[in-house]
């Protein structure tokens, strides 16, 4: 999962896992591991929403109660923060999910099938 978080091949740890922002390579360019049969689907998006929501909601409450900023200022800061954190987490969580599936032999990664 750590190799996937770093967006590297779960098998060798050196080849790129993603060829664009979220598109998984069909095959590792270094070790030739087949990666096309992953089933990450909506998992990374759900986890991103879960993490961003649970991180930003308490911060939003704390900032509002402590400093009482103008609503537009508060919205702008937290909107940029939520978008930035989401863009950072999404490809990393997708890599971690693909790495988890590879490590557990889930889906097409099962060597017995």
Short mmCIF file of C-alpha atoms in Angstrom, two decimals:
data_model
loop_
_atom_site.label_atom_id
_atom_site.label_comp_id
_atom_site.label_asym_id
_atom_site.label_seq_id
_atom_site.Cartn_x
_atom_site.Cartn_y
_atom_site.Cartn_z
CA UNK A 1 0.00 0.00 0.00
CA UNK A 2 2.91 2.35 0.70
CA UNK A 3 4.27 1.82 -2.80
CA UNK A 4 0.83 2.60 -4.18
CA UNK A 5 0.61 5.72 -1.99
CA UNK A 6 3.87 6.85 -3.59
CA UNK A 7 2.23 6.10 -6.98
CA UNK A 8 4.74 3.38 -7.79
CA UNK A 9 4.24 -0.18 -9.00
CA UNK A 10 3.15 -2.40 -6.08
CA UNK A 11 5.38 -5.23 -7.35
CA UNK A 12 8.76 -3.55 -7.91
CA UNK A 13 8.29 -0.16 -6.26
CA UNK A 14 10.10 1.73 -8.99
CA UNK A 15 7.86 1.85 -12.07
CA UNK A 16 5.11 4.48 -12.30
CA UNK A 17 1.65 3.24 -11.33
CA UNK A 18 -0.27 6.09 -12.95
CA UNK A 19 0.20 7.48 -16.45
CA UNK A 20 -1.92 10.55 -15.90
CA UNK A 21 -3.65 12.03 -12.90
CA UNK A 22 -5.79 8.93 -12.17
CA UNK A 23 -5.28 6.53 -15.09
CA UNK A 24 -3.53 3.32 -14.01
CA UNK A 25 -0.91 1.95 -16.40
CA UNK A 26 -1.88 -1.33 -18.06
CA UNK A 27 1.55 -2.76 -17.28
CA UNK A 28 4.56 -1.67 -15.22
CA UNK A 29 7.29 -0.32 -17.49
CA UNK A 30 10.03 -1.76 -15.22
CA UNK A 31 8.91 -5.22 -14.05
CA UNK A 32 6.10 -5.82 -16.60
CA UNK A 33 3.51 -6.57 -13.87
CA UNK A 34 -0.03 -6.50 -15.26
CA UNK A 35 -1.98 -3.71 -13.55
CA UNK A 36 -4.95 -3.35 -15.88
CA UNK A 37 -7.29 -5.55 -13.84
CA UNK A 38 -7.45 -3.36 -10.74
CA UNK A 39 -10.89 -2.51 -9.41
CA UNK A 40 -10.40 0.77 -7.53
CA UNK A 41 -13.68 2.18 -8.92
CA UNK A 42 -15.16 4.79 -6.55
CA UNK A 43 -13.15 3.79 -3.47
CA UNK A 44 -10.54 6.57 -3.75
CA UNK A 45 -13.23 9.23 -4.14
CA UNK A 46 -15.15 7.98 -1.09
CA UNK A 47 -12.00 7.85 1.02
CA UNK A 48 -10.96 11.32 -0.13
CA UNK A 49 -14.34 12.73 0.86
CA UNK A 50 -14.14 10.91 4.20
CA UNK A 51 -10.64 12.17 5.02
CA UNK A 52 -11.13 15.74 3.80
CA UNK A 53 -14.45 16.04 5.60
CA UNK A 54 -13.10 14.69 8.88
CA UNK A 55 -10.02 16.91 8.72
CA UNK A 56 -11.59 20.14 7.53
CA UNK A 57 -14.89 20.16 9.46
CA UNK A 58 -13.28 20.40 12.92
CA UNK A 59 -10.82 22.99 11.61
CA UNK A 60 -13.69 25.01 10.18
CA UNK A 61 -15.51 24.89 13.52
CA UNK A 62 -12.36 25.83 15.45
CA UNK A 63 -11.56 28.74 13.13
CA UNK A 64 -15.10 30.05 13.29
CA UNK A 65 -15.40 29.84 17.08
CA UNK A 66 -11.91 31.18 17.78
CA UNK A 67 -11.52 34.07 15.30
CA UNK A 68 -15.04 34.77 13.93
CA UNK A 69 -13.78 35.75 10.45
CA UNK A 70 -16.04 37.17 7.76
CA UNK A 71 -18.09 34.38 6.14
CA UNK A 72 -16.65 35.00 2.66
CA UNK A 73 -13.09 34.87 4.02
CA UNK A 74 -13.80 31.66 5.88
CA UNK A 75 -15.45 30.11 2.83
CA UNK A 76 -12.60 31.10 0.51
CA UNK A 77 -9.88 29.72 2.78
CA UNK A 78 -11.64 26.43 3.42
CA UNK A 79 -12.81 25.97 -0.17
CA UNK A 80 -9.24 26.31 -1.41
CA UNK A 81 -8.04 24.02 1.40
CA UNK A 82 -10.63 21.35 0.61
CA UNK A 83 -9.92 21.41 -3.12
CA UNK A 84 -6.15 21.34 -2.59
CA UNK A 85 -6.29 18.50 -0.09
CA UNK A 86 -8.66 16.54 -2.34
CA UNK A 87 -6.38 16.93 -5.35
CA UNK A 88 -3.41 15.80 -3.26
CA UNK A 89 -5.12 12.77 -1.73
CA UNK A 90 -7.07 11.35 -4.67
CA UNK A 91 -4.21 9.85 -6.75
CA UNK A 92 -2.39 8.67 -3.64
CA UNK A 93 -5.46 6.90 -2.28
CA UNK A 94 -6.07 5.33 -5.69
CA UNK A 95 -2.51 4.02 -5.67
CA UNK A 96 -2.93 2.70 -2.12
CA UNK A 97 -6.13 0.87 -3.07
CA UNK A 98 -4.50 -0.69 -6.14
CA UNK A 99 -1.54 -1.67 -3.92
CA UNK A 100 -3.90 -3.24 -1.38
CA UNK A 101 -5.68 -5.21 -4.10
CA UNK A 102 -2.33 -6.39 -5.48
CA UNK A 103 -1.04 -7.41 -2.02
CA UNK A 104 -4.22 -9.35 -1.19
CA UNK A 105 -4.54 -10.97 -4.61
CA UNK A 106 -7.96 -9.44 -5.14
CA UNK A 107 -9.69 -9.41 -8.50
CA UNK A 108 -7.41 -10.09 -11.44
CA UNK A 109 -4.32 -9.94 -9.24
CA UNK A 110 -5.05 -13.43 -7.89
CA UNK A 111 -2.19 -15.67 -9.12
CA UNK A 112 -4.42 -18.78 -8.98
CA UNK A 113 -6.83 -17.46 -11.61
#
